[in-house]
Amino acid sequence: MVERLPFTFTAYRLATRAATPFARYLLGRRLKRGKEHPERLPERRGEAGLARPRGPLVWVHGASVGELIAALPLVERLTAQGIAVLVTSGTVTSAEVAARRLPRGAVHQFVPLDAPAYVARFLDHWRPDLGLFVESDLWPNLIIGCGDRDIPLILINGRLSERSFAKWQRAPTTIEALLSRFDLCLVRSAEDAQRFGALGAPRLGVTGNLKLDGPALPVDPARFTELERALAGRPLVVAASTHAGEEVALIEAHRRLRLEFPRLLTVIAPRHPERGAEIAALARAGGLEAARRSQGVLPHAATEIYVADTLGELGLLYRLGRVVFMGGSLIPHGGQNPIEPIKLGAGVLHGPHVKNFSDLYQALDSADGAVAVQDGADLARRLAGLLGDPGAQARLAAAGEQTVRTLAGAVERTMAALEPYLVQIRLRGRRDDV
């Protein structure tokens, strides 16, 4: 472990310690905006909402829903071995997912704000035997606190975008001090390994992307049946995780497609559901009939744009939509994860901006397991070809599923890398039982 803290760490610790009295004000503001759970605010101050399980404990931390879902297969494997798991995250939606999907033997807590006093309170209560940080949510006080307590840390499913890499290159001492406190960094790709190594990670392993091994998104059977009946066999396009600037292109594509497919329904599920009213207004301004799912409305025969401005229903939409456009890709956002619709048998289209998942999209495109479009007009043209040819839809979906299966295996590789640490945890547990 690094014993001497760089100046940036010392300054950060002093600043966060000085700001701690204002944390209640910050949490209060976040609560009013719906970004905190009203009954679990003490957890954000490091006050445990549950007792620590007896015996060895592995702590898994991820920022939000995506990281939590990526780690689920690992959590399941650990609990199946009789190891208790503490899962932490920082968003209300991730807590809701945890409540539904964590296996027996795993518990969820909100990660404390990164203030020294809160971190100390959290670590003193939970006393984890091993910490697994998912992807790149690196909080200095949490990491320093683990080092002070000799808690081994491992980064799992690590990735560094080109943008993040460039940012950290401007603070080399800080990031090297952070990464040096990890016993091991398990990353997605050789490119990620090169970037982490250049920033000072001392021990690296390439294990692949855990999201390729994750379970299919769940669905509420009653809601599925209800929406399926409302669709009544209409041709359907699902646009998932869209961002501002993309809905205009999707609405225009629908206007073109309805000439050839007059019963077409386009479902738009925005990345941020609070934009639902805005998207419905855009559709109506374009002369289209729109409805919003958050208002409890089902699409009827005249509905052309159905805004799915709800949370936790992508599993439902992907099961119904054989053709899915993945958002964040017609604009320079970097793209969204295509694995979930592919696992549920949908054919995927995407725009040119997919640097967040460049390796995955490159593999899919090369295998004809996804369709790349350049703009809204190209999207309309490629959608027309798929909607008019069920065989093409099926071939696209099958090639996507085969590609995902070929790239899978990250869970096995990650568990193999963790095994020496798990052996130590089991030995320690047996000694404590004597």
Short mmCIF file of C-alpha atoms in Angstrom, two decimals:
data_model
loop_
_atom_site.label_atom_id
_atom_site.label_comp_id
_atom_site.label_asym_id
_atom_site.label_seq_id
_atom_site.Cartn_x
_atom_site.Cartn_y
_atom_site.Cartn_z
CA MET A 1 0.00 0.00 0.00
CA VAL A 2 1.04 3.59 -0.58
CA GLU A 3 1.85 5.14 2.80
CA ARG A 4 2.29 8.77 1.87
CA LEU A 5 -0.70 10.60 0.45
CA PRO A 6 -0.18 13.00 -2.45
CA PHE A 7 -1.10 16.64 -1.89
CA THR A 8 -4.32 16.25 -3.88
CA PHE A 9 -5.54 13.55 -1.50
CA THR A 10 -4.66 15.59 1.57
CA ALA A 11 -6.45 18.63 0.17
CA TYR A 12 -9.48 16.50 -0.75
CA ARG A 13 -9.69 14.95 2.71
CA LEU A 14 -9.46 18.37 4.37
CA ALA A 15 -12.13 19.79 2.05
CA THR A 16 -14.55 16.91 2.54
CA ARG A 17 -14.02 16.99 6.30
CA ALA A 18 -14.77 20.73 6.36
CA ALA A 19 -17.86 20.25 4.18
CA THR A 20 -19.36 17.45 6.32
CA PRO A 21 -21.59 19.83 8.39
CA PHE A 22 -23.29 20.86 5.14
CA ALA A 23 -24.05 17.27 4.10
CA ARG A 24 -27.54 17.34 5.61
CA TYR A 25 -28.40 20.36 3.47
CA LEU A 26 -27.08 18.59 0.37
CA LEU A 27 -29.02 15.42 1.15
CA GLY A 28 -32.16 17.47 1.81
CA ARG A 29 -31.91 19.10 -1.60
CA ARG A 30 -31.37 15.74 -3.28
CA LEU A 31 -34.33 14.32 -1.39
CA LYS A 32 -36.63 17.05 -2.74
CA ARG A 33 -35.46 16.19 -6.27
CA GLY A 34 -36.25 12.50 -5.76
CA LYS A 35 -32.58 11.51 -5.76
CA GLU A 36 -32.53 10.08 -2.24
CA HIS A 37 -34.66 7.53 -0.38
CA PRO A 38 -36.52 9.36 2.42
CA GLU A 39 -36.31 6.48 4.91
CA ARG A 40 -32.69 5.60 4.19
CA LEU A 41 -30.91 8.94 4.40
CA PRO A 42 -28.87 7.82 7.46
CA GLU A 43 -27.12 5.27 5.25
CA ARG A 44 -25.67 8.15 3.23
CA ARG A 45 -24.07 9.33 6.47
CA GLY A 46 -22.56 5.90 7.09
CA GLU A 47 -25.22 4.84 9.60
CA ALA A 48 -26.05 1.21 8.92
CA GLY A 49 -29.66 0.23 8.35
CA LEU A 50 -28.92 -3.45 9.03
CA ALA A 51 -26.78 -5.57 11.29
CA ARG A 52 -23.57 -6.99 9.85
CA PRO A 53 -23.93 -10.68 8.93
CA ARG A 54 -21.78 -13.08 10.90
CA GLY A 55 -18.69 -14.50 9.26
CA PRO A 56 -16.81 -13.42 6.14
CA LEU A 57 -18.27 -10.51 4.15
CA VAL A 58 -17.51 -9.42 0.59
CA TRP A 59 -18.45 -5.86 -0.28
CA VAL A 60 -19.47 -5.09 -3.89
CA HIS A 61 -19.82 -1.42 -4.86
CA GLY A 62 -21.21 0.02 -8.08
CA ALA A 63 -22.40 3.52 -8.87
CA SER A 64 -25.84 2.81 -10.27
CA VAL A 65 -28.18 0.36 -11.99
CA GLY A 66 -25.85 -0.69 -14.79
CA GLU A 67 -22.99 -1.57 -12.47
CA LEU A 68 -25.27 -3.38 -10.03
CA ILE A 69 -26.80 -5.53 -12.78
CA ALA A 70 -23.34 -6.29 -14.19
CA ALA A 71 -22.25 -7.57 -10.77
CA LEU A 72 -25.35 -9.69 -10.11
CA PRO A 73 -23.91 -12.95 -11.50
CA LEU A 74 -20.85 -12.55 -9.25
CA VAL A 75 -23.04 -11.81 -6.23
CA GLU A 76 -25.06 -14.94 -6.97
CA ARG A 77 -21.92 -17.06 -7.26
CA LEU A 78 -20.53 -15.71 -3.99
CA THR A 79 -23.73 -16.24 -2.00
CA ALA A 80 -24.04 -19.75 -3.46
CA GLN A 81 -20.69 -20.48 -1.79
CA GLY A 82 -22.10 -19.35 1.55
CA ILE A 83 -20.30 -16.00 1.56
CA ALA A 84 -22.35 -13.01 2.75
CA VAL A 85 -22.32 -10.05 0.36
CA LEU A 86 -22.90 -6.36 1.02
CA VAL A 87 -23.89 -4.46 -2.13
CA THR A 88 -23.71 -0.66 -2.17
CA SER A 89 -24.78 1.87 -4.77
CA GLY A 90 -25.70 5.53 -4.88
CA THR A 91 -29.05 5.89 -6.66
CA VAL A 92 -32.68 5.29 -5.75
CA THR A 93 -33.30 3.27 -8.91
CA SER A 94 -30.39 0.94 -8.15
CA ALA A 95 -31.80 0.35 -4.66
CA GLU A 96 -35.12 -0.64 -6.25
CA VAL A 97 -33.35 -3.09 -8.54
CA ALA A 98 -31.43 -4.51 -5.58
CA ALA A 99 -34.65 -5.07 -3.64
CA ARG A 100 -36.07 -7.09 -6.52
CA ARG A 101 -33.05 -9.02 -7.72
CA LEU A 102 -30.43 -9.59 -5.03
CA PRO A 103 -30.20 -13.25 -3.98
CA ARG A 104 -30.64 -14.55 -0.45
CA GLY A 105 -27.44 -13.88 1.46
CA ALA A 106 -26.88 -10.42 -0.06
CA VAL A 107 -27.99 -7.09 1.40
CA HIS A 108 -28.06 -3.58 -0.04
CA GLN A 109 -27.04 -0.29 1.52
CA PHE A 110 -26.58 3.16 0.04
CA VAL A 111 -22.91 4.06 -0.22
CA PRO A 112 -22.00 6.83 2.23
CA LEU A 113 -21.09 10.27 1.00
CA ASP A 114 -17.32 10.41 0.63
CA ALA A 115 -16.65 12.29 3.86
CA PRO A 116 -14.01 10.85 6.22
CA ALA A 117 -16.36 10.59 9.22
CA TYR A 118 -19.11 8.89 7.21
CA VAL A 119 -16.68 6.49 5.56
CA ALA A 120 -15.14 5.56 8.93
CA ARG A 121 -18.58 4.91 10.41
CA PHE A 122 -19.53 2.73 7.44
CA LEU A 123 -16.33 0.67 7.43
CA ASP A 124 -16.24 0.28 11.22
CA HIS A 125 -19.72 -1.26 11.15
CA TRP A 126 -19.45 -3.51 8.10
CA ARG A 127 -15.77 -4.57 8.36
CA PRO A 128 -15.64 -6.17 4.90
CA ASP A 129 -13.03 -8.84 4.25
CA LEU A 130 -12.76 -7.90 0.56
CA GLY A 131 -13.96 -4.94 -1.50
CA LEU A 132 -14.94 -5.23 -5.17
CA PHE A 133 -15.40 -1.92 -6.99
CA VAL A 134 -17.34 -2.21 -10.26
CA GLU A 135 -16.01 -0.32 -13.31
CA SER A 136 -14.67 3.09 -12.21
CA ASP A 137 -16.58 4.62 -9.29
CA LEU A 138 -13.47 5.53 -7.29
CA TRP A 139 -14.05 7.62 -4.15
CA PRO A 140 -10.76 8.65 -2.50
CA ASN A 141 -11.88 8.57 1.13
CA LEU A 142 -13.48 5.15 0.70
CA ILE A 143 -10.33 3.79 -0.90
CA ILE A 144 -8.01 5.39 1.69
CA GLY A 145 -10.21 4.10 4.50
CA CYS A 146 -9.98 0.56 3.17
CA GLY A 147 -6.21 0.86 2.93
CA ASP A 148 -5.99 2.08 6.52
CA ARG A 149 -7.92 -1.05 7.60
CA ASP A 150 -5.98 -3.46 5.34
CA ILE A 151 -9.11 -4.36 3.39
CA PRO A 152 -7.97 -5.75 0.03
CA LEU A 153 -9.59 -4.02 -2.95
CA ILE A 154 -10.14 -5.36 -6.46
CA LEU A 155 -11.49 -3.42 -9.40
CA ILE A 156 -13.83 -5.58 -11.49
CA ASN A 157 -15.25 -5.01 -14.98
CA GLY A 158 -12.93 -2.02 -15.20
CA ARG A 159 -13.17 0.27 -18.17
CA LEU A 160 -11.73 3.65 -19.10
CA SER A 161 -13.20 5.63 -21.96
CA GLU A 162 -10.92 7.73 -24.10
CA ARG A 163 -12.36 10.82 -22.45
CA SER A 164 -11.78 9.55 -18.89
CA PHE A 165 -8.28 8.42 -19.79
CA ALA A 166 -7.42 11.88 -21.12
CA LYS A 167 -8.87 13.50 -17.98
CA TRP A 168 -6.84 11.31 -15.62
CA GLN A 169 -3.67 11.92 -17.62
CA ARG A 170 -3.91 15.51 -16.41
CA ALA A 171 -3.73 14.28 -12.79
CA PRO A 172 -1.22 11.40 -12.99
CA THR A 173 -0.12 11.45 -9.35
CA THR A 174 -3.68 11.31 -8.05
CA ILE A 175 -4.89 8.45 -10.23
CA GLU A 176 -1.69 6.44 -9.69
CA ALA A 177 -2.13 6.78 -5.93
CA LEU A 178 -5.74 5.57 -6.22
CA LEU A 179 -5.01 2.62 -8.50
CA SER A 180 -1.95 1.55 -6.51
CA ARG A 181 -4.24 0.85 -3.57
CA PHE A 182 -6.00 -1.89 -5.51
CA ASP A 183 -4.56 -5.37 -5.16
CA LEU A 184 -5.79 -6.18 -8.66
CA CYS A 185 -7.56 -4.44 -11.54
CA LEU A 186 -9.69 -6.78 -13.67
CA VAL A 187 -10.63 -4.95 -16.86
CA ARG A 188 -12.82 -5.57 -19.89
CA SER A 189 -10.38 -5.40 -22.78
CA ALA A 190 -6.72 -5.18 -23.79
CA GLU A 191 -7.32 -1.50 -24.60
CA ASP A 192 -8.61 -0.90 -21.06
CA ALA A 193 -5.60 -2.74 -19.67
CA GLN A 194 -3.26 -0.50 -21.64
CA ARG A 195 -4.98 2.62 -20.32
CA PHE A 196 -5.09 1.45 -16.69
CA GLY A 197 -1.45 0.39 -16.92
CA ALA A 198 -0.43 3.78 -18.32
CA LEU A 199 -2.14 5.43 -15.34
CA GLY A 200 -0.25 3.34 -12.81
CA ALA A 201 -2.32 0.23 -12.05
CA PRO A 202 0.36 -2.21 -10.82
CA ARG A 203 -1.49 -5.53 -11.34
CA LEU A 204 -3.87 -6.12 -14.22
CA GLY A 205 -6.00 -8.90 -15.69
CA VAL A 206 -8.27 -8.90 -18.76
CA THR A 207 -11.49 -10.75 -17.93
CA GLY A 208 -14.03 -9.38 -20.43
CA ASN A 209 -17.33 -7.61 -19.92
CA LEU A 210 -19.53 -8.90 -17.08
CA LYS A 211 -22.59 -7.38 -18.75
CA LEU A 212 -22.35 -10.05 -21.44
CA ASP A 213 -22.97 -12.71 -18.77
CA GLY A 214 -25.80 -10.97 -16.96
CA PRO A 215 -29.30 -12.45 -16.73
CA ALA A 216 -32.05 -11.30 -19.08
CA LEU A 217 -34.10 -8.36 -17.83
CA PRO A 218 -37.15 -9.46 -15.85
CA VAL A 219 -40.76 -8.72 -16.81
CA ASP A 220 -44.08 -8.43 -15.01
CA PRO A 221 -46.25 -11.09 -16.76
CA ALA A 222 -49.51 -9.20 -16.15
CA ARG A 223 -48.14 -5.97 -17.65
CA PHE A 224 -46.70 -7.90 -20.59
CA THR A 225 -50.06 -9.49 -21.38
CA GLU A 226 -51.84 -6.16 -20.99
CA LEU A 227 -49.53 -4.30 -23.38
CA GLU A 228 -49.36 -7.18 -25.86
CA ARG A 229 -53.16 -7.14 -26.12
CA ALA A 230 -53.17 -3.36 -26.60
CA LEU A 231 -50.71 -3.69 -29.50
CA ALA A 232 -52.97 -6.20 -31.27
CA GLY A 233 -50.22 -7.37 -33.61
CA ARG A 234 -49.23 -3.91 -34.85
CA PRO A 235 -45.74 -3.44 -36.35
CA LEU A 236 -43.55 -2.06 -33.57
CA VAL A 237 -40.27 -0.16 -33.26
CA VAL A 238 -38.74 0.38 -29.82
CA ALA A 239 -36.27 3.24 -29.31
CA ALA A 240 -34.49 2.67 -26.00
CA SER A 241 -32.47 5.01 -23.76
CA THR A 242 -32.85 7.96 -26.12
CA HIS A 243 -31.32 11.37 -25.46
CA ALA A 244 -32.33 14.90 -26.37
CA GLY A 245 -31.83 15.46 -30.08
CA GLU A 246 -32.64 11.87 -31.06
CA GLU A 247 -36.39 11.93 -30.60
CA VAL A 248 -36.83 14.45 -33.44
CA ALA A 249 -35.09 12.01 -35.80
CA LEU A 250 -37.24 9.13 -34.52
CA ILE A 251 -40.45 11.09 -34.97
CA GLU A 252 -39.45 12.04 -38.51
CA ALA A 253 -38.58 8.39 -39.24
CA HIS A 254 -42.02 7.39 -38.03
CA ARG A 255 -43.64 10.00 -40.30
CA ARG A 256 -41.84 8.43 -43.28
CA LEU A 257 -42.52 4.85 -42.29
CA ARG A 258 -46.24 5.23 -41.63
CA LEU A 259 -46.80 5.74 -45.38
CA GLU A 260 -45.68 2.13 -45.90
CA PHE A 261 -46.76 0.77 -42.50
CA PRO A 262 -49.92 2.68 -41.55
CA ARG A 263 -50.46 0.73 -38.27
CA LEU A 264 -46.90 1.32 -37.07
CA LEU A 265 -46.34 2.16 -33.39
CA THR A 266 -43.04 3.70 -32.27
CA VAL A 267 -42.26 3.32 -28.57
CA ILE A 268 -39.74 5.83 -27.22
CA ALA A 269 -38.19 4.99 -23.83
CA PRO A 270 -36.02 8.01 -22.89
CA ARG A 271 -32.87 7.55 -20.84
CA HIS A 272 -34.30 10.14 -18.44
CA PRO A 273 -38.03 9.45 -17.93
CA GLU A 274 -38.69 12.99 -16.68
CA ARG A 275 -38.43 14.08 -20.32
CA GLY A 276 -41.65 12.25 -21.16
CA ALA A 277 -43.84 15.35 -21.47
CA GLU A 278 -41.27 17.05 -23.68
CA ILE A 279 -41.12 14.08 -26.06
CA ALA A 280 -44.89 13.74 -26.27
CA ALA A 281 -45.09 17.45 -27.11
CA LEU A 282 -42.51 16.97 -29.90
CA ALA A 283 -44.60 14.17 -31.39
CA ARG A 284 -47.79 16.22 -31.30
CA ALA A 285 -45.98 19.17 -32.85
CA GLY A 286 -45.09 16.80 -35.69
CA GLY A 287 -48.73 15.95 -36.21
CA LEU A 288 -48.61 12.55 -34.52
CA GLU A 289 -50.90 11.09 -31.87
CA ALA A 290 -48.90 10.52 -28.68
CA ALA A 291 -49.54 8.89 -25.29
CA ARG A 292 -47.42 8.58 -22.14
CA ARG A 293 -47.12 5.36 -20.17
CA SER A 294 -46.41 7.22 -16.92
CA GLN A 295 -49.98 8.52 -17.06
CA GLY A 296 -51.35 4.98 -16.95
CA VAL A 297 -52.42 5.09 -20.59
CA LEU A 298 -52.16 2.15 -22.98
CA PRO A 299 -51.69 2.74 -26.71
CA HIS A 300 -54.92 2.59 -28.71
CA ALA A 301 -55.48 2.19 -32.44
CA ALA A 302 -54.79 5.88 -33.18
CA THR A 303 -51.63 6.12 -31.02
CA GLU A 304 -48.50 6.55 -33.15
CA ILE A 305 -45.86 7.52 -30.58
CA TYR A 306 -45.98 5.81 -27.20
CA VAL A 307 -43.62 7.41 -24.68
CA ALA A 308 -42.48 4.81 -22.13
CA ASP A 309 -41.47 7.35 -19.49
CA THR A 310 -41.33 4.80 -16.67
CA LEU A 311 -38.55 2.91 -14.89
CA GLY A 312 -37.80 -0.80 -14.91
CA GLU A 313 -39.84 -1.77 -17.97
CA LEU A 314 -37.21 -2.27 -20.67
CA GLY A 315 -37.50 -6.04 -20.20
CA LEU A 316 -41.14 -5.71 -21.17
CA LEU A 317 -40.45 -3.53 -24.21
CA TYR A 318 -37.59 -5.67 -25.50
CA ARG A 319 -39.77 -8.79 -25.36
CA LEU A 320 -42.43 -7.09 -27.47
CA GLY A 321 -40.23 -5.19 -29.93
CA ARG A 322 -38.39 -7.31 -32.48
CA VAL A 323 -36.59 -4.19 -33.74
CA VAL A 324 -34.83 -1.92 -31.22
CA PHE A 325 -32.89 1.29 -31.81
CA MET A 326 -30.32 1.93 -29.07
CA GLY A 327 -30.16 5.60 -28.12
CA GLY A 328 -27.26 7.84 -27.25
CA SER A 329 -25.78 6.97 -30.63
CA LEU A 330 -27.24 9.46 -33.13
CA ILE A 331 -25.71 12.23 -31.03
CA PRO A 332 -22.13 12.35 -29.66
CA HIS A 333 -23.05 10.71 -26.34
CA GLY A 334 -21.20 7.43 -26.85
CA GLY A 335 -24.05 4.95 -27.16
CA GLN A 336 -25.95 2.69 -24.77
CA ASN A 337 -25.53 -0.99 -23.97
CA PRO A 338 -27.10 -3.26 -26.65
CA ILE A 339 -26.73 -6.53 -24.74
CA GLU A 340 -30.11 -6.48 -22.98
CA PRO A 341 -32.34 -6.31 -26.08
CA ILE A 342 -30.15 -8.85 -27.90
CA LYS A 343 -30.53 -11.33 -25.03
CA LEU A 344 -34.31 -11.03 -25.40
CA GLY A 345 -34.25 -11.77 -29.13
CA ALA A 346 -34.45 -8.27 -30.59
CA GLY A 347 -32.52 -7.01 -33.59
CA VAL A 348 -30.53 -3.88 -32.77
CA LEU A 349 -29.86 -0.70 -34.75
CA HIS A 350 -27.54 2.08 -33.61
CA GLY A 351 -26.08 5.38 -34.73
CA PRO A 352 -22.41 6.21 -35.43
CA HIS A 353 -21.52 7.45 -31.91
CA VAL A 354 -20.85 4.27 -29.90
CA LYS A 355 -17.42 4.83 -28.33
CA ASN A 356 -18.70 3.76 -24.88
CA PHE A 357 -19.10 0.22 -26.26
CA SER A 358 -16.87 0.39 -29.31
CA ASP A 359 -15.46 -3.16 -29.05
CA LEU A 360 -18.89 -4.68 -28.59
CA TYR A 361 -20.53 -2.77 -31.43
CA GLN A 362 -17.60 -3.51 -33.71
CA ALA A 363 -18.00 -7.24 -33.04
CA LEU A 364 -21.76 -7.07 -33.58
CA ASP A 365 -21.51 -5.05 -36.79
CA SER A 366 -18.82 -7.35 -38.20
CA ALA A 367 -21.02 -10.40 -37.57
CA ASP A 368 -24.17 -8.71 -38.98
CA GLY A 369 -25.54 -8.87 -35.45
CA ALA A 370 -26.41 -5.14 -35.40
CA VAL A 371 -27.17 -2.48 -37.99
CA ALA A 372 -25.26 0.83 -38.02
CA VAL A 373 -27.10 3.89 -39.35
CA GLN A 374 -25.65 7.32 -40.05
CA ASP A 375 -28.62 9.62 -39.46
CA GLY A 376 -32.41 9.79 -39.20
CA ALA A 377 -33.00 9.22 -42.92
CA ASP A 378 -30.75 6.16 -42.91
CA LEU A 379 -32.54 4.91 -39.79
CA ALA A 380 -35.93 5.17 -41.54
CA ARG A 381 -34.59 3.30 -44.59
CA ARG A 382 -33.08 0.44 -42.56
CA LEU A 383 -36.18 0.17 -40.36
CA ALA A 384 -38.35 -0.14 -43.46
CA GLY A 385 -36.23 -3.04 -44.67
CA LEU A 386 -36.54 -4.88 -41.36
CA LEU A 387 -40.22 -4.19 -40.79
CA GLY A 388 -41.02 -5.47 -44.27
CA ASP A 389 -38.92 -8.64 -43.95
CA PRO A 390 -39.49 -10.83 -40.85
CA GLY A 391 -36.73 -13.15 -42.08
CA ALA A 392 -34.22 -10.31 -41.99
CA GLN A 393 -35.37 -9.43 -38.47
CA ALA A 394 -34.82 -13.03 -37.34
CA ARG A 395 -31.37 -13.27 -38.95
CA LEU A 396 -30.27 -10.01 -37.34
CA ALA A 397 -31.46 -11.13 -33.89
CA ALA A 398 -29.86 -14.57 -34.24
CA ALA A 399 -26.48 -13.12 -35.29
CA GLY A 400 -26.59 -10.72 -32.35
CA GLU A 401 -27.34 -13.51 -29.87
CA GLN A 402 -24.54 -15.68 -31.28
CA THR A 403 -22.04 -12.82 -31.00
CA VAL A 404 -22.98 -12.14 -27.37
CA ARG A 405 -22.63 -15.85 -26.53
CA THR A 406 -19.21 -15.94 -28.18
CA LEU A 407 -17.97 -12.95 -26.16
CA ALA A 408 -19.34 -14.21 -22.83
CA GLY A 409 -17.34 -15.86 -20.04
CA ALA A 410 -16.31 -12.85 -17.93
CA VAL A 411 -17.96 -14.25 -14.80
CA GLU A 412 -15.87 -17.44 -14.91
CA ARG A 413 -12.66 -15.52 -15.56
CA THR A 414 -13.42 -13.03 -12.78
CA MET A 415 -14.27 -15.76 -10.27
CA ALA A 416 -11.02 -17.54 -11.12
CA ALA A 417 -9.06 -14.33 -10.44
CA LEU A 418 -10.91 -13.83 -7.14
CA GLU A 419 -10.41 -17.38 -5.91
CA PRO A 420 -7.09 -16.80 -4.04
CA TYR A 421 -8.75 -14.00 -2.08
CA LEU A 422 -11.85 -16.10 -1.39
CA VAL A 423 -9.62 -18.92 -0.08
CA GLN A 424 -8.15 -16.50 2.46
CA ILE A 425 -11.61 -15.31 3.45
CA ARG A 426 -12.83 -18.89 4.01
CA LEU A 427 -9.74 -19.73 6.08
CA ARG A 428 -10.24 -16.61 8.19
CA GLY A 429 -13.88 -17.54 8.70
CA ARG A 430 -12.98 -21.03 9.87
CA ARG A 431 -10.40 -19.63 12.30
CA ASP A 432 -12.97 -17.22 13.72
CA ASP A 433 -15.43 -20.08 14.25
CA VAL A 434 -12.95 -22.06 16.35
#
